[in-house]
mmCIF file of C-alpha atoms in Angstrom:
data_model
loop_
_atom_site.group_PDB
_atom_site.id
_atom_site.type_symbol
_atom_site.label_atom_id
_atom_site.label_comp_id
_atom_site.label_asym_id
_atom_site.label_seq_id
_atom_site.Cartn_x
_atom_site.Cartn_y
_atom_site.Cartn_z
ATOM 1 C CA MET A 50 14.078 -18.988 -50.610
ATOM 2 C CA PHE A 51 15.984 -19.055 -47.322
ATOM 3 C CA LEU A 52 15.766 -16.613 -44.459
ATOM 4 C CA VAL A 53 19.020 -16.121 -42.545
ATOM 5 C CA VAL A 54 18.580 -14.358 -39.199
ATOM 6 C CA GLY A 55 21.493 -12.846 -37.303
ATOM 7 C CA LEU A 56 20.638 -12.168 -33.667
ATOM 8 C CA GLY A 57 21.876 -9.166 -31.694
ATOM 9 C CA ASN A 58 20.901 -5.842 -30.199
ATOM 10 C CA PRO A 59 20.675 -2.628 -32.276
ATOM 11 C CA GLY A 60 22.820 0.456 -31.630
ATOM 12 C CA SER A 61 26.515 1.266 -31.591
ATOM 13 C CA GLY A 62 26.756 0.586 -27.861
ATOM 14 C CA TYR A 63 26.099 -3.107 -28.454
ATOM 15 C CA ALA A 64 27.966 -3.513 -31.758
ATOM 16 C CA ALA A 65 31.077 -5.235 -30.330
ATOM 17 C CA ASN A 66 29.252 -7.302 -27.668
ATOM 18 C CA ARG A 67 29.627 -11.072 -27.589
ATOM 19 C CA HIS A 68 25.809 -11.214 -27.700
ATOM 20 C CA ASN A 69 25.972 -9.586 -31.148
ATOM 21 C CA ILE A 70 28.045 -12.245 -32.880
ATOM 22 C CA GLY A 71 24.933 -13.165 -34.905
ATOM 23 C CA PHE A 72 24.782 -9.622 -36.332
ATOM 24 C CA MET A 73 28.497 -9.839 -37.137
ATOM 25 C CA ALA A 74 28.070 -13.126 -39.019
ATOM 26 C CA ALA A 75 25.135 -11.689 -40.997
ATOM 27 C CA ASP A 76 27.183 -8.609 -41.931
ATOM 28 C CA GLU A 77 30.077 -10.769 -43.150
ATOM 29 C CA LEU A 78 27.753 -12.946 -45.240
ATOM 30 C CA VAL A 79 26.254 -9.887 -46.979
ATOM 31 C CA ARG A 80 29.690 -8.334 -47.513
ATOM 32 C CA ARG A 81 31.346 -11.450 -48.920
ATOM 33 C CA TYR A 82 28.683 -12.173 -51.549
ATOM 34 C CA SER A 83 27.889 -8.544 -52.353
ATOM 35 C CA PHE A 84 24.216 -8.825 -51.418
ATOM 36 C CA GLY A 85 21.968 -5.774 -51.736
ATOM 37 C CA PRO A 86 22.168 -2.820 -49.311
ATOM 38 C CA TRP A 87 20.568 -3.064 -45.894
ATOM 39 C CA ARG A 88 16.988 -1.696 -45.852
ATOM 40 C CA LYS A 89 14.800 -0.948 -42.842
ATOM 41 C CA LYS A 90 11.822 -3.282 -43.044
ATOM 42 C CA PHE A 91 9.933 -5.814 -40.890
ATOM 43 C CA GLN A 92 11.151 -4.182 -37.658
ATOM 44 C CA GLY A 93 14.718 -4.801 -38.681
ATOM 45 C CA GLN A 94 17.384 -4.490 -41.362
ATOM 46 C CA ILE A 95 17.061 -6.767 -44.383
ATOM 47 C CA SER A 96 19.350 -7.535 -47.335
ATOM 48 C CA GLU A 97 18.709 -9.728 -50.380
ATOM 49 C CA GLY A 98 21.022 -11.768 -52.552
ATOM 50 C CA GLU A 99 21.607 -15.089 -54.260
ATOM 51 C CA LEU A 100 23.875 -17.985 -53.387
ATOM 52 C CA ASN A 101 24.284 -21.038 -55.608
ATOM 53 C CA GLY A 102 21.046 -20.266 -57.431
ATOM 54 C CA GLN A 103 19.041 -19.841 -54.217
ATOM 55 C CA LYS A 104 17.496 -16.543 -53.176
ATOM 56 C CA ILE A 105 18.651 -15.532 -49.702
ATOM 57 C CA LEU A 106 17.115 -12.964 -47.341
ATOM 58 C CA VAL A 107 19.314 -11.835 -44.464
ATOM 59 C CA LEU A 108 17.582 -10.244 -41.475
ATOM 60 C CA LYS A 109 18.916 -8.401 -38.420
ATOM 61 C CA PRO A 110 15.939 -7.790 -36.075
ATOM 62 C CA GLU A 111 15.999 -4.360 -34.392
ATOM 63 C CA THR A 112 13.421 -5.145 -31.745
ATOM 64 C CA PHE A 113 16.172 -5.952 -29.214
ATOM 65 C CA MET A 114 17.024 -9.572 -28.514
ATOM 66 C CA ASN A 115 14.051 -10.484 -26.339
ATOM 67 C CA LEU A 116 11.534 -9.627 -29.103
ATOM 68 C CA SER A 117 13.422 -11.001 -32.118
ATOM 69 C CA GLY A 118 10.576 -13.373 -32.984
ATOM 70 C CA GLN A 119 8.266 -10.477 -33.877
ATOM 71 C CA SER A 120 10.530 -9.368 -36.730
ATOM 72 C CA VAL A 121 11.224 -12.918 -37.926
ATOM 73 C CA GLY A 122 7.510 -13.760 -37.897
ATOM 74 C CA GLU A 123 6.670 -10.770 -40.103
ATOM 75 C CA VAL A 124 9.178 -11.839 -42.754
ATOM 76 C CA LEU A 125 7.939 -15.451 -42.753
ATOM 77 C CA ARG A 126 4.330 -14.423 -43.191
ATOM 78 C CA PHE A 127 5.061 -11.845 -45.905
ATOM 79 C CA TYR A 128 7.213 -14.140 -48.059
ATOM 80 C CA LYS A 129 5.455 -17.361 -47.018
ATOM 81 C CA ILE A 130 8.743 -18.971 -46.041
ATOM 82 C CA PRO A 131 8.401 -22.255 -44.104
ATOM 83 C CA VAL A 132 10.147 -22.261 -40.737
ATOM 84 C CA GLU A 133 12.246 -25.223 -41.927
ATOM 85 C CA ASP A 134 14.003 -22.821 -44.329
ATOM 86 C CA VAL A 135 15.092 -20.439 -41.580
ATOM 87 C CA ILE A 136 18.724 -20.399 -40.398
ATOM 88 C CA VAL A 137 19.464 -18.460 -37.192
ATOM 89 C CA LEU A 138 22.983 -17.302 -36.289
ATOM 90 C CA HIS A 139 23.424 -16.729 -32.555
ATOM 91 C CA ASP A 140 25.884 -16.706 -29.667
ATOM 92 C CA GLU A 141 26.303 -19.866 -27.586
ATOM 93 C CA LEU A 142 27.614 -19.845 -24.009
ATOM 94 C CA ASP A 143 27.985 -23.616 -23.813
ATOM 95 C CA LEU A 144 30.552 -23.836 -26.632
ATOM 96 C CA PRO A 145 34.206 -22.784 -26.298
ATOM 97 C CA PRO A 146 35.221 -19.629 -28.172
ATOM 98 C CA GLY A 147 35.568 -20.294 -31.904
ATOM 99 C CA LYS A 148 33.631 -23.587 -31.897
ATOM 100 C CA LEU A 149 30.291 -23.962 -33.665
ATOM 101 C CA ARG A 150 27.476 -26.477 -33.976
ATOM 102 C CA VAL A 151 24.438 -26.734 -36.243
ATOM 103 C CA LYS A 152 21.195 -28.241 -34.994
ATOM 104 C CA ARG A 153 17.563 -28.245 -35.991
ATOM 105 C CA GLY A 154 14.834 -27.785 -33.414
ATOM 106 C CA GLY A 155 15.276 -28.399 -29.701
ATOM 107 C CA GLY A 156 15.090 -26.021 -26.772
ATOM 108 C CA HIS A 157 16.234 -22.423 -26.549
ATOM 109 C CA GLY A 158 18.783 -23.153 -23.800
ATOM 110 C CA GLY A 159 17.937 -19.910 -21.991
ATOM 111 C CA HIS A 160 18.727 -17.732 -25.031
ATOM 112 C CA ASN A 161 16.060 -15.024 -25.107
ATOM 113 C CA GLY A 162 16.314 -14.460 -28.853
ATOM 114 C CA LEU A 163 15.625 -18.141 -29.568
ATOM 115 C CA ARG A 164 12.876 -18.166 -26.957
ATOM 116 C CA SER A 165 11.101 -15.349 -28.806
ATOM 117 C CA ILE A 166 11.480 -17.015 -32.237
ATOM 118 C CA ASP A 167 10.137 -20.292 -30.828
ATOM 119 C CA ALA A 168 7.060 -18.473 -29.546
ATOM 120 C CA HIS A 169 6.312 -16.643 -32.811
ATOM 121 C CA CYS A 170 7.459 -19.111 -35.462
ATOM 122 C CA GLY A 171 7.895 -22.597 -34.056
ATOM 123 C CA LYS A 172 11.063 -24.584 -33.337
ATOM 124 C CA GLU A 173 11.920 -26.454 -36.535
ATOM 125 C CA TYR A 174 14.496 -24.003 -37.814
ATOM 126 C CA ARG A 175 18.247 -24.542 -37.969
ATOM 127 C CA ARG A 176 20.459 -22.853 -35.423
ATOM 128 C CA VAL A 177 24.114 -22.079 -36.074
ATOM 129 C CA ARG A 178 25.471 -21.908 -32.533
ATOM 130 C CA LEU A 179 28.582 -19.713 -32.417
ATOM 131 C CA GLY A 180 30.652 -20.379 -29.294
ATOM 132 C CA ILE A 181 31.641 -17.443 -27.094
ATOM 133 C CA GLY A 182 32.578 -19.484 -24.022
ATOM 134 C CA HIS A 183 31.161 -19.431 -20.499
ATOM 135 C CA PRO A 184 32.661 -17.150 -17.812
ATOM 136 C CA GLY A 185 32.481 -20.001 -15.300
ATOM 137 C CA GLU A 186 29.998 -18.514 -12.843
ATOM 138 C CA LYS A 187 26.300 -17.866 -13.401
ATOM 139 C CA SER A 188 26.551 -14.451 -11.735
ATOM 140 C CA ARG A 189 29.028 -13.338 -14.424
ATOM 141 C CA VAL A 190 27.010 -14.461 -17.462
ATOM 142 C CA HIS A 191 25.157 -11.165 -18.009
ATOM 143 C CA GLY A 192 28.354 -9.118 -17.992
ATOM 144 C CA HIS A 193 30.081 -11.665 -20.207
ATOM 145 C CA VAL A 194 27.524 -11.733 -23.027
ATOM 146 C CA LEU A 195 27.067 -7.947 -22.976
ATOM 147 C CA GLY A 196 30.803 -7.359 -22.774
ATOM 148 C CA ASP A 197 32.876 -6.541 -25.860
ATOM 149 C CA PHE A 198 35.205 -8.981 -27.544
ATOM 150 C CA SER A 199 38.820 -8.208 -26.716
ATOM 151 C CA LYS A 200 41.203 -7.013 -29.407
ATOM 152 C CA ALA A 201 42.996 -10.373 -29.330
ATOM 153 C CA GLU A 202 39.692 -12.230 -29.839
ATOM 154 C CA SER A 203 38.565 -9.888 -32.610
ATOM 155 C CA GLU A 204 41.822 -10.277 -34.514
ATOM 156 C CA GLY A 205 42.151 -13.984 -33.766
ATOM 157 C CA TRP A 206 39.520 -16.703 -33.550
ATOM 158 C CA LEU A 207 36.529 -14.353 -34.050
ATOM 159 C CA MET A 208 37.783 -13.104 -37.404
ATOM 160 C CA ALA A 209 38.544 -16.671 -38.504
ATOM 161 C CA LEU A 210 35.123 -17.931 -37.384
ATOM 162 C CA LEU A 211 33.144 -15.213 -39.175
ATOM 163 C CA ASP A 212 35.237 -15.724 -42.299
ATOM 164 C CA GLY A 213 34.663 -19.486 -42.183
ATOM 165 C CA VAL A 214 30.907 -19.209 -41.689
ATOM 166 C CA ALA A 215 30.557 -16.912 -44.704
ATOM 167 C CA ALA A 216 32.989 -18.868 -46.890
ATOM 168 C CA GLU A 217 31.226 -22.210 -46.336
ATOM 169 C CA PHE A 218 27.635 -20.984 -46.061
ATOM 170 C CA ALA A 219 26.633 -22.555 -49.390
ATOM 171 C CA ARG A 220 26.957 -25.966 -47.700
ATOM 172 C CA LEU A 221 24.198 -25.009 -45.275
ATOM 173 C CA VAL A 222 21.961 -23.954 -48.155
ATOM 174 C CA LYS A 223 22.520 -27.386 -49.728
ATOM 175 C CA GLY A 224 21.714 -29.113 -46.425
ATOM 176 C CA ASP A 225 25.276 -30.305 -45.783
ATOM 177 C CA ASP A 226 25.398 -29.364 -42.111
ATOM 178 C CA GLY A 227 28.180 -31.829 -41.279
ATOM 179 C CA GLY A 228 30.391 -30.635 -44.122
ATOM 180 C CA PHE A 229 29.792 -27.030 -43.103
ATOM 181 C CA MET A 230 30.901 -27.680 -39.524
ATOM 182 C CA SER A 231 34.010 -29.601 -40.607
ATOM 183 C CA LYS A 232 35.131 -26.975 -43.105
ATOM 184 C CA VAL A 233 34.621 -24.041 -40.740
ATOM 185 C CA SER A 234 36.452 -25.891 -37.971
ATOM 186 C CA ALA A 235 39.425 -26.421 -40.312
ATOM 187 C CA ILE A 236 39.484 -22.692 -41.104
ATOM 188 C CA VAL A 237 39.405 -21.673 -37.438
ATOM 189 C CA ASN A 238 41.888 -24.377 -36.367
ATOM 190 C CA PRO A 239 43.950 -25.365 -39.414
ATOM 191 C CA PRO A 240 45.858 -28.652 -39.062
ATOM 192 C CA LYS A 241 49.494 -28.337 -38.072
ATOM 193 C CA PRO A 242 51.994 -29.059 -40.872
ATOM 194 C CA LYS A 243 53.703 -32.440 -40.633
ATOM 195 C CA ALA A 244 57.335 -32.426 -39.545
ATOM 196 C CA PRO A 245 59.749 -33.356 -42.372
ATOM 197 C CA LYS A 246 61.060 -36.914 -42.286
ATOM 198 C CA LYS A 247 64.658 -37.306 -41.128
ATOM 199 C CA ASP A 248 67.094 -38.836 -43.652
ATOM 200 C CA LYS A 249 68.432 -42.265 -42.747
ATOM 201 C CA PRO A 250 72.240 -42.402 -42.075
ATOM 202 C CA ALA A 251 74.222 -43.569 -45.109
ATOM 203 C CA ALA A 252 75.539 -47.158 -45.039
ATOM 204 C CA LYS A 253 79.308 -47.646 -44.615
ATOM 205 C CA PRO A 254 81.132 -48.631 -47.840
ATOM 206 C CA ALA A 255 82.251 -52.292 -47.978
ATOM 207 C CA GLY A 256 85.825 -52.888 -46.798
ATOM 208 C CA ASN A 257 86.001 -49.799 -44.593
ATOM 209 C CA ASP A 258 84.826 -51.353 -41.380
ATOM 210 C CA GLY A 259 88.237 -51.288 -39.662
ATOM 211 C CA ASP A 260 88.975 -55.044 -40.114
ATOM 212 C CA THR A 261 91.671 -54.734 -42.829
ATOM 213 C CA ASP A 262 95.269 -55.817 -42.262
ATOM 214 C CA ALA A 263 96.386 -52.216 -42.353
ATOM 215 C CA GLY A 264 93.831 -51.355 -39.732
ATOM 216 C CA LEU A 265 94.986 -54.171 -37.495
ATOM 217 C CA GLN A 266 98.591 -53.113 -37.929
ATOM 218 C CA ARG A 267 97.687 -49.542 -36.979
ATOM 219 C CA GLN A 268 95.880 -50.805 -33.914
ATOM 220 C CA ALA A 269 98.889 -52.876 -32.822
ATOM 221 C CA GLY A 270 101.246 -49.968 -33.341
ATOM 222 C CA ASP A 271 99.005 -47.625 -31.457
ATOM 223 C CA GLY A 272 98.975 -49.983 -28.493
ATOM 224 C CA LEU A 273 102.766 -50.151 -28.428
ATOM 225 C CA ASP A 274 103.144 -46.407 -28.504
ATOM 226 C CA GLU A 275 100.954 -46.095 -25.429
ATOM 227 C CA LEU A 276 103.360 -48.213 -23.279
ATOM 228 C CA SER A 277 105.868 -46.594 -20.937
ATOM 229 C CA GLY A 278 109.522 -46.528 -21.950
ATOM 230 C CA ALA A 279 110.690 -49.447 -19.753
ATOM 231 C CA ALA A 280 107.760 -51.644 -20.683
ATOM 232 C CA LYS A 281 108.262 -50.838 -24.343
ATOM 233 C CA VAL A 282 111.892 -51.959 -24.109
ATOM 234 C CA ARG A 283 110.839 -55.226 -22.482
ATOM 235 C CA VAL A 284 108.283 -55.863 -25.197
ATOM 236 C CA GLU A 285 110.745 -55.033 -27.960
ATOM 237 C CA ARG A 286 113.355 -57.322 -26.372
ATOM 238 C CA ALA A 287 110.907 -60.156 -26.068
ATOM 239 C CA ASP A 288 110.135 -59.832 -29.765
ATOM 240 C CA THR A 289 113.836 -59.572 -30.857
ATOM 241 C CA PRO A 290 115.840 -62.760 -31.882
ATOM 242 C CA VAL A 291 118.840 -63.661 -29.613
ATOM 243 C CA SER A 292 122.009 -61.840 -30.785
ATOM 244 C CA ASN A 293 125.261 -63.582 -31.926
ATOM 245 C CA ALA A 294 127.039 -62.261 -28.799
ATOM 246 C CA ALA A 295 124.581 -64.005 -26.542
ATOM 247 C CA SER A 296 125.104 -67.284 -28.456
ATOM 248 C CA ALA A 297 128.883 -67.059 -28.098
ATOM 249 C CA MET A 298 128.618 -66.510 -24.326
ATOM 250 C CA ALA A 299 126.436 -69.562 -24.008
ATOM 251 C CA GLU A 300 129.057 -71.699 -25.795
ATOM 252 C CA ALA A 301 131.859 -70.369 -23.584
ATOM 253 C CA LEU A 302 129.995 -71.256 -20.439
ATOM 254 C CA ALA A 303 129.334 -74.724 -21.708
ATOM 255 C CA ARG A 304 133.016 -75.318 -22.352
ATOM 256 C CA ALA A 305 133.955 -73.922 -18.956
ATOM 257 C CA PHE A 306 131.796 -76.483 -17.236
ATOM 258 C CA GLY A 307 132.989 -79.257 -19.510
ATOM 259 C CA LYS A 308 129.708 -79.513 -21.376
ATOM 260 C CA LYS A 309 129.206 -79.676 -25.043
ATOM 261 C CA LYS A 310 126.611 -77.533 -26.632
#
């Protein structure tokens, strides 16, 4: 049996807060797998279900964040669940929005909900750290975590993150923390489709490369047409055989000067 704890503060005034992302993830898990209805018990709301043959208890403590460990401790003692089989879903300032990490044990990092669970139950539970981003200045942290998600966040990365956590939760139950993180990351930030390959230009058919006799003739003719009128006449004359009249004149001159041709 596993105990999944979503951290947050009770009441409609806190429902959309960044600090309540753990509650949101717990709600989505129960909804997706049609777990039993929420029941008030152990100073919180609890739902039961089954995932891949494992019984799962989902708890949302209603003691307010700072006393979350009281509710978690009661459930562990009643069901005799070892702390190693506890998975806590909580907000994480030190991760960018939409990112997540899974770790076992370690410090609470200033998170009052984790601090309380550490005190009542020990530290060897798994934490699913759901990134909400840091406002940049320590003085703005309180307002940031207790501020509501924007509409763009709710309809964008937040929806994708909650969907991914619920869809791949069975991997956590099996102990595949790395696979869980990779799959959720791919859901939140799907890979971009590859650009289609460009077709190579078709090769020129043999014999059409412009080196044929006809091509050369066209090139010669084109060059002649580009000459001016006078130059064209000179070229044409240079290429024309000497006329019979010109030959006769040459013979006459030769006889006039007493020379034989």
